Amino acid sequence: MKHQNLLAGLILLMSVSACDDDNGGRIVDWAPVCISITATDSNGNDLLNPQNNSNILDGTSLTFKEKTYEVSYDLMNHFEGAKAYMPHMYGLQLDTVRTNGNAQCRLLFGEIDGGADMNEDLVINWGDGTSDVINYHCWKHNERKLSCNREWKVNGEKVDGDSRIFAFVK
């Protein structure tokens, strides 16, 4: 029994020291990235609301990494946090959010791997025949400082901050 305890202690010590890398033994998990997209006309009418006769949902899709996602009306539960799990691609989903008693429809897209360096375009092909491009650039992950660089551009114009909410006027 004494030898089994000694062996178990040695195995535990080896496994702890094996984790002691440049991160001080920490496991770093990057939160997945999800984006929110709204679309209105110049009068503020919600163009993603299925009840609006002028909506542009039919034919709307998003292309990311050479894969095209159609709008899904079957909203899945999204999780965006810092719990260790692999990002799951839910695709492009229609959702409704309420603010100040008003409902607004939005498209949710994700989850993009927040721990991967990438410089990718998300091309939105709207149901009215127009398109917009969101560029997502993420690089220089520093696991020691728990930081990375993220930059967003919409149709070539840099967006201030790390906003993941994009509002389009069509």
Short mmCIF file of C-alpha atoms in Angstrom, two decimals:
data_model
loop_
_atom_site.label_atom_id
_atom_site.label_comp_id
_atom_site.label_asym_id
_atom_site.label_seq_id
_atom_site.Cartn_x
_atom_site.Cartn_y
_atom_site.Cartn_z
CA MET A 1 0.00 0.00 0.00
CA LYS A 2 2.89 2.34 0.85
CA HIS A 3 4.43 1.81 -2.60
CA GLN A 4 1.07 2.51 -4.30
CA ASN A 5 0.76 5.85 -2.44
CA LEU A 6 4.33 6.76 -3.38
CA LEU A 7 3.68 5.85 -7.03
CA ALA A 8 0.42 7.86 -7.06
CA GLY A 9 2.25 10.84 -5.53
CA LEU A 10 5.00 10.67 -8.17
CA ILE A 11 2.46 10.48 -11.00
CA LEU A 12 0.59 13.48 -9.57
CA LEU A 13 3.83 15.45 -9.22
CA MET A 14 4.84 14.61 -12.81
CA SER A 15 1.44 15.64 -14.19
CA VAL A 16 1.51 18.96 -12.29
CA SER A 17 5.02 19.77 -13.44
CA ALA A 18 4.16 18.75 -17.00
CA CYS A 19 1.53 21.52 -17.00
CA ASP A 20 3.99 24.11 -15.76
CA ASP A 21 4.73 25.73 -19.10
CA ASP A 22 5.10 29.36 -20.13
CA ASN A 23 1.57 30.03 -18.86
CA GLY A 24 2.38 29.12 -15.29
CA GLY A 25 0.37 25.92 -15.58
CA ARG A 26 -2.81 27.71 -16.65
CA ILE A 27 -5.03 26.37 -19.36
CA VAL A 28 -6.04 29.30 -21.57
CA ASP A 29 -9.34 29.09 -23.35
CA TRP A 30 -10.42 31.89 -25.68
CA ALA A 31 -14.11 32.78 -25.76
CA PRO A 32 -15.79 32.14 -29.10
CA VAL A 33 -16.79 35.12 -31.21
CA CYS A 34 -20.41 35.72 -32.22
CA ILE A 35 -21.65 38.69 -34.19
CA SER A 36 -25.01 40.42 -34.33
CA ILE A 37 -26.33 42.05 -37.51
CA THR A 38 -29.31 44.38 -37.91
CA ALA A 39 -30.75 45.93 -41.06
CA THR A 40 -33.19 48.82 -41.38
CA ASP A 41 -34.35 51.07 -44.16
CA SER A 42 -33.73 54.82 -44.11
CA ASN A 43 -36.98 55.29 -42.12
CA GLY A 44 -35.85 52.88 -39.40
CA ASN A 45 -38.12 49.99 -40.46
CA ASP A 46 -36.75 46.59 -39.46
CA LEU A 47 -35.83 44.77 -42.68
CA LEU A 48 -35.18 41.50 -40.85
CA ASN A 49 -38.66 41.27 -39.34
CA PRO A 50 -40.61 38.50 -41.11
CA GLN A 51 -43.84 40.44 -40.42
CA ASN A 52 -42.57 43.43 -42.41
CA ASN A 53 -43.75 43.00 -46.02
CA SER A 54 -40.57 44.78 -47.16
CA ASN A 55 -38.19 42.45 -45.30
CA ILE A 56 -35.08 41.22 -47.12
CA LEU A 57 -34.79 37.82 -45.43
CA ASP A 58 -35.56 35.68 -48.49
CA GLY A 59 -32.26 35.06 -50.20
CA THR A 60 -30.14 36.51 -47.37
CA SER A 61 -27.03 34.46 -46.60
CA LEU A 62 -23.56 34.86 -45.12
CA THR A 63 -20.37 33.35 -46.54
CA PHE A 64 -17.46 32.67 -44.18
CA LYS A 65 -14.36 30.61 -44.99
CA GLU A 66 -15.82 29.52 -48.32
CA LYS A 67 -19.00 28.15 -46.73
CA THR A 68 -22.39 29.81 -47.23
CA TYR A 69 -24.93 29.88 -44.41
CA GLU A 70 -28.62 30.49 -45.10
CA VAL A 71 -30.82 32.20 -42.50
CA SER A 72 -32.18 29.72 -39.97
CA TYR A 73 -35.34 30.49 -38.06
CA ASP A 74 -34.58 27.80 -35.48
CA LEU A 75 -32.58 29.72 -32.87
CA MET A 76 -30.13 27.66 -30.86
CA ASN A 77 -28.92 28.71 -27.42
CA HIS A 78 -25.65 30.57 -27.80
CA PHE A 79 -22.97 30.59 -25.18
CA GLU A 80 -20.26 33.18 -25.15
CA GLY A 81 -18.05 32.96 -22.11
CA ALA A 82 -14.73 31.64 -20.95
CA LYS A 83 -15.53 28.00 -20.26
CA ALA A 84 -13.29 25.41 -21.88
CA TYR A 85 -15.09 23.94 -24.86
CA MET A 86 -14.68 23.87 -28.61
CA PRO A 87 -16.59 26.56 -30.54
CA HIS A 88 -19.66 25.26 -32.32
CA MET A 89 -20.72 26.82 -35.61
CA TYR A 90 -24.42 27.58 -35.32
CA GLY A 91 -24.47 29.41 -38.63
CA LEU A 92 -26.73 32.37 -39.39
CA GLN A 93 -29.82 32.59 -37.20
CA LEU A 94 -32.71 35.00 -36.92
CA ASP A 95 -33.36 36.25 -33.40
CA THR A 96 -35.47 38.94 -31.75
CA VAL A 97 -34.19 41.24 -29.03
CA ARG A 98 -36.33 43.59 -26.93
CA THR A 99 -35.02 46.98 -25.84
CA ASN A 100 -37.18 49.61 -24.17
CA GLY A 101 -40.29 47.60 -25.00
CA ASN A 102 -39.48 47.52 -28.73
CA ALA A 103 -38.65 44.32 -30.56
CA GLN A 104 -35.93 44.28 -33.20
CA CYS A 105 -34.93 41.34 -35.32
CA ARG A 106 -31.28 40.56 -35.81
CA LEU A 107 -29.11 37.93 -37.40
CA LEU A 108 -26.65 36.08 -35.17
CA PHE A 109 -23.59 34.42 -36.66
CA GLY A 110 -21.09 32.19 -34.92
CA GLU A 111 -19.34 30.76 -33.19
CA ILE A 112 -15.94 31.72 -34.59
CA ASP A 113 -12.91 30.28 -32.80
CA GLY A 114 -11.66 33.16 -30.64
CA GLY A 115 -8.29 31.47 -30.13
CA ALA A 116 -7.36 31.26 -33.80
CA ASP A 117 -5.35 33.83 -35.71
CA MET A 118 -7.31 34.77 -38.80
CA ASN A 119 -8.05 37.49 -41.28
CA GLU A 120 -11.37 36.50 -42.85
CA ASP A 121 -14.23 38.17 -44.69
CA LEU A 122 -17.83 37.54 -43.76
CA VAL A 123 -19.82 38.38 -46.89
CA ILE A 124 -23.49 39.15 -46.33
CA ASN A 125 -25.60 38.65 -49.45
CA TRP A 126 -28.88 40.40 -48.75
CA GLY A 127 -32.23 39.34 -50.16
CA ASP A 128 -32.48 42.65 -52.03
CA GLY A 129 -29.46 41.75 -54.20
CA THR A 130 -26.92 43.94 -52.37
CA SER A 131 -23.99 42.73 -50.28
CA ASP A 132 -21.79 43.94 -47.44
CA VAL A 133 -18.45 42.67 -46.18
CA ILE A 134 -17.37 42.41 -42.55
CA ASN A 135 -13.66 41.67 -42.17
CA TYR A 136 -12.59 39.96 -38.94
CA HIS A 137 -8.87 40.10 -38.16
CA CYS A 138 -7.61 38.43 -34.99
CA TRP A 139 -3.92 37.93 -34.24
CA LYS A 140 -1.13 38.07 -31.69
CA HIS A 141 -2.70 35.87 -29.02
CA ASN A 142 -0.72 36.25 -25.81
CA GLU A 143 -1.66 33.50 -23.39
CA ARG A 144 0.51 34.96 -20.66
CA LYS A 145 -1.26 38.34 -20.72
CA LEU A 146 -4.59 36.81 -21.79
CA SER A 147 -4.83 39.26 -24.66
CA CYS A 148 -5.04 39.35 -28.42
CA ASN A 149 -5.49 41.93 -31.14
CA ARG A 150 -8.87 42.11 -32.85
CA GLU A 151 -9.93 44.41 -35.63
CA TRP A 152 -13.17 44.72 -37.56
CA LYS A 153 -13.82 46.44 -40.88
CA VAL A 154 -17.15 46.97 -42.61
CA ASN A 155 -16.90 47.42 -46.37
CA GLY A 156 -13.22 48.34 -45.93
CA GLU A 157 -13.77 50.91 -43.15
CA LYS A 158 -12.23 50.17 -39.75
CA VAL A 159 -14.70 49.89 -36.87
CA ASP A 160 -13.62 51.41 -33.56
CA GLY A 161 -13.24 48.96 -30.68
CA ASP A 162 -14.14 45.28 -30.56
CA SER A 163 -17.83 45.77 -31.29
CA ARG A 164 -19.53 42.67 -32.57
CA ILE A 165 -22.79 44.43 -33.37
CA PHE A 166 -23.18 45.62 -36.95
CA ALA A 167 -26.09 47.82 -38.08
CA PHE A 168 -26.80 48.25 -41.77
CA VAL A 169 -29.13 50.76 -43.42
CA LYS A 170 -30.38 49.46 -46.77
#
